[in-house]
């Protein structure tokens, strides 16, 4: 029974890593990782909502403020 639980946990962990990798490949930000980072390294500081986080990440990636992040 314990071996089956270990196998299920291994599959679940693999699924989380796969999902995280796919998100990174297509440029989707990982809000859960952001929350974990904020709790661990910046306790007590305000945390962005998912919408704020998503907008901030889009602006960082594409230049924000209506600009497209490219050279010409």
mmCIF file of the C-alpha atoms, coordinates in Angstrom:
data_MODEL
# 
_entry.id   MODEL 
# 
loop_
_atom_site.group_PDB 
_atom_site.id 
_atom_site.type_symbol 
_atom_site.label_atom_id 
_atom_site.label_alt_id 
_atom_site.label_comp_id 
_atom_site.label_asym_id 
_atom_site.label_entity_id 
_atom_site.label_seq_id 
_atom_site.pdbx_PDB_ins_code 
_atom_site.Cartn_x 
_atom_site.Cartn_y 
_atom_site.Cartn_z 
_atom_site.occupancy 
_atom_site.B_iso_or_equiv 
_atom_site.pdbx_formal_charge 
_atom_site.auth_seq_id 
_atom_site.auth_comp_id 
_atom_site.auth_asym_id 
_atom_site.auth_atom_id 
_atom_site.pdbx_PDB_model_num 
ATOM 1  C CA . UNK A 1 1  ? 0.000  0.000  0.000   1.00 0.00 ? 1  UNK A CA 1 
ATOM 2  C CA . UNK A 1 2  ? 2.815  2.407  0.873   1.00 0.00 ? 2  UNK A CA 1 
ATOM 3  C CA . UNK A 1 3  ? 4.563  1.662  -2.436  1.00 0.00 ? 3  UNK A CA 1 
ATOM 4  C CA . UNK A 1 4  ? 1.376  2.634  -4.293  1.00 0.00 ? 4  UNK A CA 1 
ATOM 5  C CA . UNK A 1 5  ? 1.202  5.939  -2.376  1.00 0.00 ? 5  UNK A CA 1 
ATOM 6  C CA . UNK A 1 6  ? 4.824  6.617  -3.249  1.00 0.00 ? 6  UNK A CA 1 
ATOM 7  C CA . UNK A 1 7  ? 4.116  5.943  -6.908  1.00 0.00 ? 7  UNK A CA 1 
ATOM 8  C CA . UNK A 1 8  ? 1.071  8.256  -6.867  1.00 0.00 ? 8  UNK A CA 1 
ATOM 9  C CA . UNK A 1 9  ? 3.112  11.002 -5.210  1.00 0.00 ? 9  UNK A CA 1 
ATOM 10 C CA . UNK A 1 10 ? 5.881  10.569 -7.780  1.00 0.00 ? 10 UNK A CA 1 
ATOM 11 C CA . UNK A 1 11 ? 3.377  10.882 -10.635 1.00 0.00 ? 11 UNK A CA 1 
ATOM 12 C CA . UNK A 1 12 ? 1.788  13.950 -9.024  1.00 0.00 ? 12 UNK A CA 1 
ATOM 13 C CA . UNK A 1 13 ? 5.187  15.581 -8.529  1.00 0.00 ? 13 UNK A CA 1 
ATOM 14 C CA . UNK A 1 14 ? 6.122  14.809 -12.127 1.00 0.00 ? 14 UNK A CA 1 
ATOM 15 C CA . UNK A 1 15 ? 2.841  16.328 -13.294 1.00 0.00 ? 15 UNK A CA 1 
ATOM 16 C CA . UNK A 1 16 ? 3.518  19.547 -11.369 1.00 0.00 ? 16 UNK A CA 1 
ATOM 17 C CA . UNK A 1 17 ? 7.006  19.835 -12.856 1.00 0.00 ? 17 UNK A CA 1 
ATOM 18 C CA . UNK A 1 18 ? 5.642  19.143 -16.341 1.00 0.00 ? 18 UNK A CA 1 
ATOM 19 C CA . UNK A 1 19 ? 2.933  21.799 -15.939 1.00 0.00 ? 19 UNK A CA 1 
ATOM 20 C CA . UNK A 1 20 ? 5.484  24.312 -14.642 1.00 0.00 ? 20 UNK A CA 1 
ATOM 21 C CA . UNK A 1 21 ? 7.803  23.563 -17.570 1.00 0.00 ? 21 UNK A CA 1 
ATOM 22 C CA . UNK A 1 22 ? 4.995  23.983 -20.098 1.00 0.00 ? 22 UNK A CA 1 
ATOM 23 C CA . UNK A 1 23 ? 3.984  27.317 -18.528 1.00 0.00 ? 23 UNK A CA 1 
ATOM 24 C CA . UNK A 1 24 ? 7.568  28.545 -18.742 1.00 0.00 ? 24 UNK A CA 1 
ATOM 25 C CA . UNK A 1 25 ? 7.851  27.381 -22.358 1.00 0.00 ? 25 UNK A CA 1 
ATOM 26 C CA . UNK A 1 26 ? 4.842  29.456 -23.432 1.00 0.00 ? 26 UNK A CA 1 
ATOM 27 C CA . UNK A 1 27 ? 5.687  32.394 -21.191 1.00 0.00 ? 27 UNK A CA 1 
ATOM 28 C CA . UNK A 1 28 ? 2.921  32.075 -18.607 1.00 0.00 ? 28 UNK A CA 1 
ATOM 29 C CA . UNK A 1 29 ? 4.021  33.342 -15.218 1.00 0.00 ? 29 UNK A CA 1 
ATOM 30 C CA . UNK A 1 30 ? 3.900  30.989 -12.227 1.00 0.00 ? 30 UNK A CA 1 
ATOM 31 C CA . UNK A 1 31 ? 1.836  32.712 -9.531  1.00 0.00 ? 31 UNK A CA 1 
ATOM 32 C CA . UNK A 1 32 ? 2.300  29.906 -6.990  1.00 0.00 ? 32 UNK A CA 1 
ATOM 33 C CA . UNK A 1 33 ? 6.077  30.227 -7.223  1.00 0.00 ? 33 UNK A CA 1 
ATOM 34 C CA . UNK A 1 34 ? 5.731  34.001 -6.764  1.00 0.00 ? 34 UNK A CA 1 
ATOM 35 C CA . UNK A 1 35 ? 3.604  33.501 -3.629  1.00 0.00 ? 35 UNK A CA 1 
ATOM 36 C CA . UNK A 1 36 ? 6.085  31.005 -2.201  1.00 0.00 ? 36 UNK A CA 1 
ATOM 37 C CA . UNK A 1 37 ? 8.961  33.392 -2.897  1.00 0.00 ? 37 UNK A CA 1 
ATOM 38 C CA . UNK A 1 38 ? 7.139  36.317 -1.276  1.00 0.00 ? 38 UNK A CA 1 
ATOM 39 C CA . UNK A 1 39 ? 6.315  34.300 1.850   1.00 0.00 ? 39 UNK A CA 1 
ATOM 40 C CA . UNK A 1 40 ? 9.866  33.023 2.211   1.00 0.00 ? 40 UNK A CA 1 
ATOM 41 C CA . UNK A 1 41 ? 11.930 36.112 1.381   1.00 0.00 ? 41 UNK A CA 1 
ATOM 42 C CA . UNK A 1 42 ? 9.606  39.096 1.878   1.00 0.00 ? 42 UNK A CA 1 
ATOM 43 C CA . UNK A 1 43 ? 7.272  38.221 4.765   1.00 0.00 ? 43 UNK A CA 1 
ATOM 44 C CA . UNK A 1 44 ? 4.885  40.990 5.739   1.00 0.00 ? 44 UNK A CA 1 
ATOM 45 C CA . UNK A 1 45 ? 5.169  42.826 2.422   1.00 0.00 ? 45 UNK A CA 1 
ATOM 46 C CA . UNK A 1 46 ? 2.081  43.294 0.258   1.00 0.00 ? 46 UNK A CA 1 
ATOM 47 C CA . UNK A 1 47 ? 1.408  40.547 -2.275  1.00 0.00 ? 47 UNK A CA 1 
ATOM 48 C CA . UNK A 1 48 ? 0.041  41.244 -5.756  1.00 0.00 ? 48 UNK A CA 1 
ATOM 49 C CA . UNK A 1 49 ? -3.241 39.691 -6.783  1.00 0.00 ? 49 UNK A CA 1 
ATOM 50 C CA . UNK A 1 50 ? -3.111 37.231 -9.667  1.00 0.00 ? 50 UNK A CA 1 
ATOM 51 C CA . UNK A 1 51 ? -4.353 39.929 -12.068 1.00 0.00 ? 51 UNK A CA 1 
ATOM 52 C CA . UNK A 1 52 ? -1.702 42.414 -10.866 1.00 0.00 ? 52 UNK A CA 1 
ATOM 53 C CA . UNK A 1 53 ? 0.999  39.757 -11.056 1.00 0.00 ? 53 UNK A CA 1 
ATOM 54 C CA . UNK A 1 54 ? -0.048 38.710 -14.560 1.00 0.00 ? 54 UNK A CA 1 
ATOM 55 C CA . UNK A 1 55 ? -0.073 42.346 -15.786 1.00 0.00 ? 55 UNK A CA 1 
ATOM 56 C CA . UNK A 1 56 ? 3.342  43.048 -14.210 1.00 0.00 ? 56 UNK A CA 1 
ATOM 57 C CA . UNK A 1 57 ? 4.827  39.952 -15.849 1.00 0.00 ? 57 UNK A CA 1 
ATOM 58 C CA . UNK A 1 58 ? 3.325  40.877 -19.237 1.00 0.00 ? 58 UNK A CA 1 
ATOM 59 C CA . UNK A 1 59 ? 4.721  44.404 -18.960 1.00 0.00 ? 59 UNK A CA 1 
ATOM 60 C CA . UNK A 1 60 ? 8.137  43.028 -18.012 1.00 0.00 ? 60 UNK A CA 1 
ATOM 61 C CA . UNK A 1 61 ? 8.105  40.620 -20.936 1.00 0.00 ? 61 UNK A CA 1 
ATOM 62 C CA . UNK A 1 62 ? 6.646  42.849 -23.640 1.00 0.00 ? 62 UNK A CA 1 
ATOM 63 C CA . UNK A 1 63 ? 7.836  46.276 -22.544 1.00 0.00 ? 63 UNK A CA 1 
ATOM 64 C CA . UNK A 1 64 ? 4.557  47.501 -21.001 1.00 0.00 ? 64 UNK A CA 1 
ATOM 65 C CA . UNK A 1 65 ? 2.925  50.920 -21.321 1.00 0.00 ? 65 UNK A CA 1 
ATOM 66 C CA . UNK A 1 66 ? 1.723  50.163 -24.829 1.00 0.00 ? 66 UNK A CA 1 
ATOM 67 C CA . UNK A 1 67 ? 5.212  49.541 -26.142 1.00 0.00 ? 67 UNK A CA 1 
ATOM 68 C CA . UNK A 1 68 ? 6.342  46.361 -27.744 1.00 0.00 ? 68 UNK A CA 1 
ATOM 69 C CA . UNK A 1 69 ? 9.723  45.243 -26.488 1.00 0.00 ? 69 UNK A CA 1 
ATOM 70 C CA . UNK A 1 70 ? 11.707 45.146 -29.676 1.00 0.00 ? 70 UNK A CA 1 
ATOM 71 C CA . UNK A 1 71 ? 14.520 47.172 -31.182 1.00 0.00 ? 71 UNK A CA 1 
ATOM 72 C CA . UNK A 1 72 ? 12.742 48.667 -34.219 1.00 0.00 ? 72 UNK A CA 1 
# 
